[in-house]
PDB file of C-alpha atoms (C1' of nucleotides) in Angstrom:
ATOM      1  CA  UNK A   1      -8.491 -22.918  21.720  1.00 50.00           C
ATOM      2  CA  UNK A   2     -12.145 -23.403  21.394  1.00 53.00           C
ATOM      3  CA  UNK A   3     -12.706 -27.144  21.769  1.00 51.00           C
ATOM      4  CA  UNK A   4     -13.081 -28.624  17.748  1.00 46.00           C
ATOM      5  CA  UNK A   5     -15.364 -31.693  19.021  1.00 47.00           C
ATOM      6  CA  UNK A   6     -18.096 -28.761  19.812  1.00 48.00           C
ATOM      7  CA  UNK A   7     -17.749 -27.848  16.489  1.00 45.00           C
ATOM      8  CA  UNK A   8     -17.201 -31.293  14.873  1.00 44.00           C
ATOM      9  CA  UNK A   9     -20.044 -31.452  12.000  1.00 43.00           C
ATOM     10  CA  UNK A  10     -21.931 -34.688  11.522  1.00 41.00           C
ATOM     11  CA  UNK A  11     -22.682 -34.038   7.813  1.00 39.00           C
ATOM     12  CA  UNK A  12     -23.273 -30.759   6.725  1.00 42.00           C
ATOM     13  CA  UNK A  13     -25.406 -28.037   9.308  1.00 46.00           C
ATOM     14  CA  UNK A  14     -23.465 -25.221  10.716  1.00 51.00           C
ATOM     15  CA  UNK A  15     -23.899 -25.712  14.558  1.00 54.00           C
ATOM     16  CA  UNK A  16     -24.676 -22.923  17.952  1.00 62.00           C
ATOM     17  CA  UNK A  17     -21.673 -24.735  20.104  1.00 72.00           C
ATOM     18  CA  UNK A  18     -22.222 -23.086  23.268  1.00 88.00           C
ATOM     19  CA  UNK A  19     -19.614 -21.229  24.685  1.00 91.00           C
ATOM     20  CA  UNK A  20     -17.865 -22.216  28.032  1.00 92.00           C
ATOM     21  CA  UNK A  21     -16.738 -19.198  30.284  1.00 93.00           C
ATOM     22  CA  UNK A  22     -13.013 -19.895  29.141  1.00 93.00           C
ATOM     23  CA  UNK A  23     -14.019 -20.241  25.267  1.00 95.00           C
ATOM     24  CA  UNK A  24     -16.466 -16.959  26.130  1.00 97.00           C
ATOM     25  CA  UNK A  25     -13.288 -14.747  27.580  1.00 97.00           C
ATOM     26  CA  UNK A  26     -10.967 -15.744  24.842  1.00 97.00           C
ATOM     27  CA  UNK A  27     -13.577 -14.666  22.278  1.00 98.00           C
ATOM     28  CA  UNK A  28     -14.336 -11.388  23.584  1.00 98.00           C
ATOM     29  CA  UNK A  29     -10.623 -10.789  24.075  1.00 98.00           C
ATOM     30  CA  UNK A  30      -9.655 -11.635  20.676  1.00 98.00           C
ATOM     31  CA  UNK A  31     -12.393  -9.395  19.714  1.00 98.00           C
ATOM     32  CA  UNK A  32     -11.986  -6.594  21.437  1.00 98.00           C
ATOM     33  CA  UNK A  33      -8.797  -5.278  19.542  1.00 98.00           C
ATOM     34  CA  UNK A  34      -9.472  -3.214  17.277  1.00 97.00           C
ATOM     35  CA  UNK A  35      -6.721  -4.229  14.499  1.00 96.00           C
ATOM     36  CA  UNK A  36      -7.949  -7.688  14.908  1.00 97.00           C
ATOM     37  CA  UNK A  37     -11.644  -7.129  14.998  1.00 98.00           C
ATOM     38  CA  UNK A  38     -10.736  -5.452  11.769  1.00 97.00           C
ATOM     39  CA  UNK A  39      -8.885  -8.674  10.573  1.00 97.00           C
ATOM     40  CA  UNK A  40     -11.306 -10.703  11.230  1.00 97.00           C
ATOM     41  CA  UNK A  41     -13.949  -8.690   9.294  1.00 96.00           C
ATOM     42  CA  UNK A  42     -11.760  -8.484   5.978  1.00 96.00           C
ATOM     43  CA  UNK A  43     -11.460 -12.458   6.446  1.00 96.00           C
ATOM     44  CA  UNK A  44     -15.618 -12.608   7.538  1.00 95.00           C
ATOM     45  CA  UNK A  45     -16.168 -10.670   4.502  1.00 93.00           C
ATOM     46  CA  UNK A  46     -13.837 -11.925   1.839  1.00 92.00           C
ATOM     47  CA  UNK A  47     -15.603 -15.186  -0.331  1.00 78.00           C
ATOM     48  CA  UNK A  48     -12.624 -16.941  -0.377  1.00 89.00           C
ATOM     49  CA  UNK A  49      -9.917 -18.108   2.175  1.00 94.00           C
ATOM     50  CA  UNK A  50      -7.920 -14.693   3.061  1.00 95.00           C
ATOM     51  CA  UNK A  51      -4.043 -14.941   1.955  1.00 96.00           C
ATOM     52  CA  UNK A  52      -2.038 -13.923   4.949  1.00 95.00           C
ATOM     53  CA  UNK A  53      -0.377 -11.189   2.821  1.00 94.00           C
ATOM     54  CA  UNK A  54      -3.289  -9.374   1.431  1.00 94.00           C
ATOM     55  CA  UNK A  55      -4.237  -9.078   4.720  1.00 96.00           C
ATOM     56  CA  UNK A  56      -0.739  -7.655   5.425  1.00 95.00           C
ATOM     57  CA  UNK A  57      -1.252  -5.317   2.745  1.00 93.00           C
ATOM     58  CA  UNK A  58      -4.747  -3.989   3.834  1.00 93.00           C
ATOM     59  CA  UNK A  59      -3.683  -3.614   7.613  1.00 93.00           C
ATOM     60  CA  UNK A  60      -0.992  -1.170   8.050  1.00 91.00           C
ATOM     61  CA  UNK A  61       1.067  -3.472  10.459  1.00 96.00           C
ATOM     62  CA  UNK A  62       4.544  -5.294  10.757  1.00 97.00           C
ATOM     63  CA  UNK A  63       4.422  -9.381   9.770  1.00 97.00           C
ATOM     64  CA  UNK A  64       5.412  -9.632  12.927  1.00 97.00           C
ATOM     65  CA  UNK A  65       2.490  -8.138  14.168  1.00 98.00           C
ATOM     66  CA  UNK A  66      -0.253  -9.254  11.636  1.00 98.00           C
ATOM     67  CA  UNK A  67       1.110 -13.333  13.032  1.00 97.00           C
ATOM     68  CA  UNK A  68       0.816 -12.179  16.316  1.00 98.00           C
ATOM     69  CA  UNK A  69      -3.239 -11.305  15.708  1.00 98.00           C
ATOM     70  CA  UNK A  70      -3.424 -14.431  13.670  1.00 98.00           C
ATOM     71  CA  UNK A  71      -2.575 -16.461  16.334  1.00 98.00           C
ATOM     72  CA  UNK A  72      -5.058 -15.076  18.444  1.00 98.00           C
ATOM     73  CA  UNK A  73      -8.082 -15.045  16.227  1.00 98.00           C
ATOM     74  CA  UNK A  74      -7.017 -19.011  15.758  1.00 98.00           C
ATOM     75  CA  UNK A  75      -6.636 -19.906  19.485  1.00 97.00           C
ATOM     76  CA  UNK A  76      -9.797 -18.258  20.052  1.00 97.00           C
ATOM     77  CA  UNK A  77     -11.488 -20.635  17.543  1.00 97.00           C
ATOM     78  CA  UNK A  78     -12.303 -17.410  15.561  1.00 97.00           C
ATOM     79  CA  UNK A  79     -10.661 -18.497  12.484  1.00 97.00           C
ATOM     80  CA  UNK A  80      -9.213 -21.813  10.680  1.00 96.00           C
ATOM     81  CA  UNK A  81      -5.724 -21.079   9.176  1.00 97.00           C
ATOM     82  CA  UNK A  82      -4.360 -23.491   6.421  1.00 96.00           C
ATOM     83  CA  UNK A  83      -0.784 -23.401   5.877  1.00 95.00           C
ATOM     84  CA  UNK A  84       0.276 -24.245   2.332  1.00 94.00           C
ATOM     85  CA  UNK A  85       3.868 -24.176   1.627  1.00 93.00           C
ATOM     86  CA  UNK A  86       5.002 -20.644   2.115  1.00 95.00           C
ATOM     87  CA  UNK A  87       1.499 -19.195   2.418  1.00 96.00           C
ATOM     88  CA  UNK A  88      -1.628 -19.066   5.205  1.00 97.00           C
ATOM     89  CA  UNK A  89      -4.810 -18.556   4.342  1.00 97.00           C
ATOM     90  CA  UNK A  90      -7.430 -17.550   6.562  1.00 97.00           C
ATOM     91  CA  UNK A  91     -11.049 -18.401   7.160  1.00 96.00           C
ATOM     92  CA  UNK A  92     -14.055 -17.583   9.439  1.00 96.00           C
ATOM     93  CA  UNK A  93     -14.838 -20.566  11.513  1.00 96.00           C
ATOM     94  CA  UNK A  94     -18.349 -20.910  11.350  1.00 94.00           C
ATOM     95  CA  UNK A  95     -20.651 -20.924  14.562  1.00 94.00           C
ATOM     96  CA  UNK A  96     -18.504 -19.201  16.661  1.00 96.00           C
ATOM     97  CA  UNK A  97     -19.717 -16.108  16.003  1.00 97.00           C
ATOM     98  CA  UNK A  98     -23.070 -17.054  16.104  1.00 97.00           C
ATOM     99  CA  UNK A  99     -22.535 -18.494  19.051  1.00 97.00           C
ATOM    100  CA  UNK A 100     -21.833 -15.429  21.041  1.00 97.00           C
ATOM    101  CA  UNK A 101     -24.186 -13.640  19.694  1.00 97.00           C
ATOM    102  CA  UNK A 102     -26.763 -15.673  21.034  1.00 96.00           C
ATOM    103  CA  UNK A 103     -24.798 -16.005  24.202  1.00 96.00           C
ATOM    104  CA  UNK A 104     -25.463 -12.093  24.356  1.00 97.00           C
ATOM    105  CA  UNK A 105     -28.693 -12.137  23.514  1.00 95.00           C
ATOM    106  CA  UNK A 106     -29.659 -14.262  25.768  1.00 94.00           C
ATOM    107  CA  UNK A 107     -28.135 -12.039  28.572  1.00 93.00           C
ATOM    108  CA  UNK A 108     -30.184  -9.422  27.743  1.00 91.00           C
ATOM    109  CA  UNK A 109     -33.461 -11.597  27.691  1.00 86.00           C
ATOM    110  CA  UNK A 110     -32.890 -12.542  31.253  1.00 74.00           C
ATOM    111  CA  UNK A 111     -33.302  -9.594  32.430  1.00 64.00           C
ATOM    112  CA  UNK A 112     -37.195  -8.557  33.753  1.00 56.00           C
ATOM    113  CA  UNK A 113     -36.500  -5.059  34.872  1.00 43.00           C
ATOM    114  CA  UNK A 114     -38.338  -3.545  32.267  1.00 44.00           C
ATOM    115  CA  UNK A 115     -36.883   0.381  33.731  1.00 41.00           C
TER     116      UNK A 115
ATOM    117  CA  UNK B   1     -20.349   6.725  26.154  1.00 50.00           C
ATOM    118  CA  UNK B   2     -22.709   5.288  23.833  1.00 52.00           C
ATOM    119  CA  UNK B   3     -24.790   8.574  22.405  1.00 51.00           C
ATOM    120  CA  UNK B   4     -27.632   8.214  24.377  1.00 45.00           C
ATOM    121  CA  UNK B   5     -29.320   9.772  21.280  1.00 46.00           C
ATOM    122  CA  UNK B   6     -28.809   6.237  19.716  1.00 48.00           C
ATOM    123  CA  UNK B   7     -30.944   4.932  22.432  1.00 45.00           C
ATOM    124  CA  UNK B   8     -33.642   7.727  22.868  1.00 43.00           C
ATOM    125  CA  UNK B   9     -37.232   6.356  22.533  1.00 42.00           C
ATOM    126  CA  UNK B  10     -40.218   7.683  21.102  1.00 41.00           C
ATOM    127  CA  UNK B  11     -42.388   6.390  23.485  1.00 39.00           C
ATOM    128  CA  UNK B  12     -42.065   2.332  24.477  1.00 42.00           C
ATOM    129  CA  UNK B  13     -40.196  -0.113  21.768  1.00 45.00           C
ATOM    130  CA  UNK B  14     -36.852  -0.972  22.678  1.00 51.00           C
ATOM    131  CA  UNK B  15     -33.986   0.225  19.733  1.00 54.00           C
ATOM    132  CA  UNK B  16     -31.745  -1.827  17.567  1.00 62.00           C
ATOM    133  CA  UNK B  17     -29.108   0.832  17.880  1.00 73.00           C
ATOM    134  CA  UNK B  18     -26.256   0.561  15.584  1.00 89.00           C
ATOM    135  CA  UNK B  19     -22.946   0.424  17.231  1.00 92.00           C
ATOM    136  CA  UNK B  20     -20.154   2.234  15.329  1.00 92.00           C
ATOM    137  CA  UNK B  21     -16.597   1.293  15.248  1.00 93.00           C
ATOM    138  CA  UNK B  22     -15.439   3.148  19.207  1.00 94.00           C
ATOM    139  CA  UNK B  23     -18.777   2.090  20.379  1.00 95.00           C
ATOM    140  CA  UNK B  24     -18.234  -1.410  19.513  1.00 97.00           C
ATOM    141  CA  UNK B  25     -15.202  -1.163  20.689  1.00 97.00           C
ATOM    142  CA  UNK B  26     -15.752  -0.064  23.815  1.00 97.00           C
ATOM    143  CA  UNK B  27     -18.466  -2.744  24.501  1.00 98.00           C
ATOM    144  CA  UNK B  28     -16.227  -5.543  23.065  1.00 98.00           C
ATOM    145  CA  UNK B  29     -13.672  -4.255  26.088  1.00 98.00           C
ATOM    146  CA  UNK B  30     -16.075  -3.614  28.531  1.00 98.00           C
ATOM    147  CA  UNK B  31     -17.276  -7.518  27.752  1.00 98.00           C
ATOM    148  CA  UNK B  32     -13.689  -9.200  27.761  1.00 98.00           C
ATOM    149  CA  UNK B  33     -13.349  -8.928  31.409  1.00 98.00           C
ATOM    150  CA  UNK B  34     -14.284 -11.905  33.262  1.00 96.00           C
ATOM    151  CA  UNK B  35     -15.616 -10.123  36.451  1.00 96.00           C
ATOM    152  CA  UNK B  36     -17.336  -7.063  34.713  1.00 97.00           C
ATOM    153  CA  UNK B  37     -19.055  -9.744  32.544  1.00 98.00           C
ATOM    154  CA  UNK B  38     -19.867 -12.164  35.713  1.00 97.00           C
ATOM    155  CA  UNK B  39     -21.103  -8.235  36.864  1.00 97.00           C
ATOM    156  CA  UNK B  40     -23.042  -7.545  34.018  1.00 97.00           C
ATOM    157  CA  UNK B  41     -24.522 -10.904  34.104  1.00 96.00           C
ATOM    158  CA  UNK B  42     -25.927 -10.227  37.785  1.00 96.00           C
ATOM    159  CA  UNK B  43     -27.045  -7.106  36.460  1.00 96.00           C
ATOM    160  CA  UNK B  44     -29.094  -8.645  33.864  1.00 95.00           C
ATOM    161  CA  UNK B  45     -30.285 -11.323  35.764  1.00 93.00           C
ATOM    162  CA  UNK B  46     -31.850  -9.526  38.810  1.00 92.00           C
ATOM    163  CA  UNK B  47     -34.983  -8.628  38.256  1.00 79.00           C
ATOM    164  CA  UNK B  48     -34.703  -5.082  39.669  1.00 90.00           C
ATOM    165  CA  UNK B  49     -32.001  -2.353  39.715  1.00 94.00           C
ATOM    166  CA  UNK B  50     -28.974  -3.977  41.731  1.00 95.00           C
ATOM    167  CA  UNK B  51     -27.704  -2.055  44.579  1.00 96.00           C
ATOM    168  CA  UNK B  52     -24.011  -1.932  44.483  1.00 95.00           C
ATOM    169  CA  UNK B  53     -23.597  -3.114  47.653  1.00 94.00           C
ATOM    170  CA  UNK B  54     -24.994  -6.313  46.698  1.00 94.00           C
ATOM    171  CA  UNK B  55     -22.662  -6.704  43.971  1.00 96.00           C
ATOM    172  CA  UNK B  56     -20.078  -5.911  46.064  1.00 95.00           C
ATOM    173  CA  UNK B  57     -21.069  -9.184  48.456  1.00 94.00           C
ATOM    174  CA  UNK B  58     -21.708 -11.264  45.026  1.00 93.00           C
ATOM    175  CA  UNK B  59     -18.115 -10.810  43.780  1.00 93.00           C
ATOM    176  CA  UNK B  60     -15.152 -11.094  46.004  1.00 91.00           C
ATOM    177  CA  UNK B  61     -13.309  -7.958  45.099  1.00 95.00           C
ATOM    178  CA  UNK B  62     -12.472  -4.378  46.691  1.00 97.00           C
ATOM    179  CA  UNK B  63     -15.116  -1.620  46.414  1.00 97.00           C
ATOM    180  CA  UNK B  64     -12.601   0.361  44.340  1.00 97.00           C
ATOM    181  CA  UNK B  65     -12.226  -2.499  41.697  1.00 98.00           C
ATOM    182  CA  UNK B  66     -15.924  -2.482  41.900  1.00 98.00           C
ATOM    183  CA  UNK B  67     -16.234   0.873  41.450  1.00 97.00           C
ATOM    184  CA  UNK B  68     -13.639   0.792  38.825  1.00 98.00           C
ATOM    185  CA  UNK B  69     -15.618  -1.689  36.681  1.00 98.00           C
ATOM    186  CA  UNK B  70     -18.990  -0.035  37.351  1.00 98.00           C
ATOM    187  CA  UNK B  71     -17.532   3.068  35.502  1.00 98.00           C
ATOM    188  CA  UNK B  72     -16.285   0.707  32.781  1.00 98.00           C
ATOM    189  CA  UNK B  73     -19.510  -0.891  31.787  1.00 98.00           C
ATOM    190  CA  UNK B  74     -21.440   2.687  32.098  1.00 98.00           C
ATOM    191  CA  UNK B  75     -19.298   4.394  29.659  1.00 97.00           C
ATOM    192  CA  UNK B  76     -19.403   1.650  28.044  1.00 97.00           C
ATOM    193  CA  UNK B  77     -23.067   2.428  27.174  1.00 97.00           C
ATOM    194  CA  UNK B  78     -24.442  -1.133  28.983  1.00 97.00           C
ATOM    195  CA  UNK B  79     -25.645   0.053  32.448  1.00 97.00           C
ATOM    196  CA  UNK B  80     -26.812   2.763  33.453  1.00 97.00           C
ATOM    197  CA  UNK B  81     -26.086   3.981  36.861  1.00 97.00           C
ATOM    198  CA  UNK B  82     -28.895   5.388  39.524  1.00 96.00           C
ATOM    199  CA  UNK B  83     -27.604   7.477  42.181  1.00 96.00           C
ATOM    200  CA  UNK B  84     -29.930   8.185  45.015  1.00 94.00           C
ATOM    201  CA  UNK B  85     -28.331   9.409  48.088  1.00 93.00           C
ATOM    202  CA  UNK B  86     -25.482   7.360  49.458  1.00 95.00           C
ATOM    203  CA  UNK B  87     -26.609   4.242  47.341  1.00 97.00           C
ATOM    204  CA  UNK B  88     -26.260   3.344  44.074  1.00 97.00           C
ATOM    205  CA  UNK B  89     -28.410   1.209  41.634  1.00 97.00           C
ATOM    206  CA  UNK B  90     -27.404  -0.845  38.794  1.00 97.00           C
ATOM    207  CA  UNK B  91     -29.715  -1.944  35.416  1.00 97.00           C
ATOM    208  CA  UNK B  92     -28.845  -2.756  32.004  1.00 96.00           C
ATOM    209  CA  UNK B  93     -29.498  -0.169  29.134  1.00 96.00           C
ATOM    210  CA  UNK B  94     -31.683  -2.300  26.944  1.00 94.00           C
ATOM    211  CA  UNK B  95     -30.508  -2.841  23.396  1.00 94.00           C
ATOM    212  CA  UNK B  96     -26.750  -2.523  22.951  1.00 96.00           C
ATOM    213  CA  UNK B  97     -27.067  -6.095  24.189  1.00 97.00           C
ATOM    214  CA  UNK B  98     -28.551  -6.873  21.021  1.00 97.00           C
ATOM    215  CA  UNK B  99     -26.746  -4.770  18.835  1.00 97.00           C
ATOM    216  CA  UNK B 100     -23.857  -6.359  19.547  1.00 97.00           C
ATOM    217  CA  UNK B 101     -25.305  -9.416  18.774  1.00 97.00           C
ATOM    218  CA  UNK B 102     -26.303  -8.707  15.276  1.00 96.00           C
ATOM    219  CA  UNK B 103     -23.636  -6.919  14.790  1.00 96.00           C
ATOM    220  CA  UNK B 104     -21.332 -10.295  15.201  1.00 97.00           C
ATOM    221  CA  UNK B 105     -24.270 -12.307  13.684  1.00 95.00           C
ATOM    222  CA  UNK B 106     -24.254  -9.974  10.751  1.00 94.00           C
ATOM    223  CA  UNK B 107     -20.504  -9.996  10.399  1.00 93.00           C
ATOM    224  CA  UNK B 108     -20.704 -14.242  10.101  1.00 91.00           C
ATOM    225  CA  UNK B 109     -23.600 -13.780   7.301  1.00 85.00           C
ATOM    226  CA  UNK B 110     -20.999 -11.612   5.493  1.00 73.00           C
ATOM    227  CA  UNK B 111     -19.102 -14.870   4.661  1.00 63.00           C
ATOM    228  CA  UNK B 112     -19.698 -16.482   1.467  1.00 56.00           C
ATOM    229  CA  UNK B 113     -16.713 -18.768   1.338  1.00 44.00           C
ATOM    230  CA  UNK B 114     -18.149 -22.380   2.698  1.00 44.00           C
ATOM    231  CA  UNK B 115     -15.439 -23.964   3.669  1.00 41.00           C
TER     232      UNK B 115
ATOM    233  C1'  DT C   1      22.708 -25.651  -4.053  1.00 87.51           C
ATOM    234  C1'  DC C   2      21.681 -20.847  -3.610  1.00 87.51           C
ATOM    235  C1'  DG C   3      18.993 -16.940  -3.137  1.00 87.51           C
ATOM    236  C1'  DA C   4      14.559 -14.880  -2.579  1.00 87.51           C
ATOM    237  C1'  DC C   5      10.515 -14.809  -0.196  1.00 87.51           C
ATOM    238  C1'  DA C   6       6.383 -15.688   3.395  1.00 87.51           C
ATOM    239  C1'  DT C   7       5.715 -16.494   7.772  1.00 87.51           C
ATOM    240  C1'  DT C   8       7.025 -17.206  12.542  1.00 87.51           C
ATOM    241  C1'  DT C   9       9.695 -16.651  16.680  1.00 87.51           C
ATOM    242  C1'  DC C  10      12.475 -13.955  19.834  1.00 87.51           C
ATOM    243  C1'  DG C  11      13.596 -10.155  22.749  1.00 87.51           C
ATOM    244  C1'  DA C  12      12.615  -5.698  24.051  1.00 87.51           C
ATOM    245  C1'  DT C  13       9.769  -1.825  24.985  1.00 87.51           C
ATOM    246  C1'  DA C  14       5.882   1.152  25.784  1.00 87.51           C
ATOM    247  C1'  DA C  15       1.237   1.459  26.930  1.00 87.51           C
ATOM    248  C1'  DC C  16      -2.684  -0.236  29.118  1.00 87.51           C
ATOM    249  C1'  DT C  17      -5.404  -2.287  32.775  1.00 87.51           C
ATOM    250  C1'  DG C  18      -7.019  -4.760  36.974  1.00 87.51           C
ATOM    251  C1'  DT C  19      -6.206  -4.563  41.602  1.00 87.51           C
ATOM    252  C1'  DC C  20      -5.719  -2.736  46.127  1.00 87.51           C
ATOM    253  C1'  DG C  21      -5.297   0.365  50.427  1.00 87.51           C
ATOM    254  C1'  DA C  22      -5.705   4.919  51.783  1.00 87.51           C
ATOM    255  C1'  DA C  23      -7.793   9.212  51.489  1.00 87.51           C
ATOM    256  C1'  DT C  24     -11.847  11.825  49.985  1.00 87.51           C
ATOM    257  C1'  DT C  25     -16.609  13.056  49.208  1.00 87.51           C
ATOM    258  C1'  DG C  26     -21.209  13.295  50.210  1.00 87.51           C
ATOM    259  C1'  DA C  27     -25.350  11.698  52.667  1.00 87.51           C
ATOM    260  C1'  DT C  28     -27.715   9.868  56.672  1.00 87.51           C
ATOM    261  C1'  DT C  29     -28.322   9.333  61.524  1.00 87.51           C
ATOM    262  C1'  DA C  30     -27.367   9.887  66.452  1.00 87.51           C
TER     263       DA C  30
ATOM    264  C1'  DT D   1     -22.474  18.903  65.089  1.00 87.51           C
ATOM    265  C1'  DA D   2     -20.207  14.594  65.087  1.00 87.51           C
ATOM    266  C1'  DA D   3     -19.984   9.883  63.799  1.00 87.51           C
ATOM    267  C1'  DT D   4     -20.894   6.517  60.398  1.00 87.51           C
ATOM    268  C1'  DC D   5     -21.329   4.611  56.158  1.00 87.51           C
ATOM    269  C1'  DA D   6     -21.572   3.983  50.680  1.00 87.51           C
ATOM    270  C1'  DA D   7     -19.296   5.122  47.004  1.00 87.51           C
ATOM    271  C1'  DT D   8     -15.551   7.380  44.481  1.00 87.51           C
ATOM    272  C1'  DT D   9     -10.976   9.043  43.607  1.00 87.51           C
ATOM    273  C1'  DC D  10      -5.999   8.784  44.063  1.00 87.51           C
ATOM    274  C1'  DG D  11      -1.508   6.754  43.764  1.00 87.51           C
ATOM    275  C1'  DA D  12       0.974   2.813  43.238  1.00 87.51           C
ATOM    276  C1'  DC D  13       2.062  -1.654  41.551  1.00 87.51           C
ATOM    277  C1'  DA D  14       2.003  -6.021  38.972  1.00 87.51           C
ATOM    278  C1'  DG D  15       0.632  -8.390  35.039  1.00 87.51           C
ATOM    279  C1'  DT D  16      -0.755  -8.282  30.333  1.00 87.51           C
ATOM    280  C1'  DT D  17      -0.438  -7.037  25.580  1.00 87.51           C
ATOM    281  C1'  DA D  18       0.328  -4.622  21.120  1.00 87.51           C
ATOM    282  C1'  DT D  19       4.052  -3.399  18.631  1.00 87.51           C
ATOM    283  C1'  DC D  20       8.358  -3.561  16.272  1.00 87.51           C
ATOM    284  C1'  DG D  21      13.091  -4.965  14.253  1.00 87.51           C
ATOM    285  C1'  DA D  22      16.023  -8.656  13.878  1.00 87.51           C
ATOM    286  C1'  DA D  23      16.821 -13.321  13.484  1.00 87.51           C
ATOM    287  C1'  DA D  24      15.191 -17.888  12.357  1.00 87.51           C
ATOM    288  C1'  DT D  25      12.518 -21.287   9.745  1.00 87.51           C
ATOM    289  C1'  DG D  26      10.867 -23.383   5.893  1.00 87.51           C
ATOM    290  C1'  DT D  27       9.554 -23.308   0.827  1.00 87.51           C
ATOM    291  C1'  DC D  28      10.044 -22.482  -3.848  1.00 87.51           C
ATOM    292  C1'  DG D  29      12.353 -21.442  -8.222  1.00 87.51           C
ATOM    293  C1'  DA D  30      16.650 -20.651 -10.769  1.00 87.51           C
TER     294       DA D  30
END
DNA sequence: TCGACATTTCGATAACTGTCGAATTGATTA
DNA sequence: TAATCAATTCGACAGTTATCGAAATGTCGA
């Protein structure tokens, strides 16, 4: 799980948090599944905090399997889930994202081979 | 493999170059390795084409792995591979990098719900 | 309290993937 | 031509993971 305190707001701004190599791995794995990169953009794109079943109902997955992808998104620090008597709802966590996209950017802006 | 047509220049600028949904997948895979990306990064960072047998004293691993994870990142779409003669040369494929990155950074600007 | 329901956990399975040593290929040099 | 060397391919193996059905857990309403 991506470490809160690097996320921990003092008032209001949405941080960068730098990645670590761990939190960077865990990211791009959680990521790189299709079914859960797909998650994660019907929870990135919804305005309000995602109910764990209409996610259900959009994928075309087992409960089983939806939790499974939950949990990862979450221990990746990808996503915040609140538990509220029988339901979850999902959100994006902000500045994670963000975060490795400048991580990749600035991958590519090391490089000076310009060929 | 990332449709090189994607990447094709006119004459100098570098490319934004959408990623669709295998592409991005592909790179999201190709990135979730820890040694291809601790590859990758050397890639980036050297200032010229990286011989392969250089990468192959950077990282401790057997010249098949190598090998194996040299193919990986090329059909990914990220390097691009330079044979000449027994040798073989490694650079990054400028902008897939970045659209990656705004891909993720666009995905996070999606989000309306603030909380 | 009982039943229905949302979510999670468990156990199993199939598919994928990272890794290696050995064999192969292709190029350079003696 | 023969020996050497870089890189790739092959075959095998171990570890990981996505997936599911079934069972368990916990919550709510009747």
């Amino acid at each position: 799980m991506v470490d809160s305190r690097n996320t921990a707001r003092t008032t209001e701004a949405a941080k960068p948090a730098r990645l670590n190599r761990a939190q960077r791995c865990l990211v791009l794995k959680a990521l790189a599944d299709p079914r859960r990169f797909e998650l994660l953009e019907r929870i990135a794109k919804a305005g309000c905090p995602l109910a764990c079943a209409q996610a259900l109902a959009a994928l075309s997955i087992s409960a089983a399997t939806l939790s499974h992808h939950v949990k990862e998104l979450e221990s990746a620090g990808l996503i915040r889930v609140r538990r509220d008597g029988k339901f979850a709802y999902l959100t994006l966590r902000p500045g994670v994202l963000p975060a490795m996209a400048s991580l990749l950017t600035s991958l590519e802006s090391a490089n000076c081979a310009r060929r």
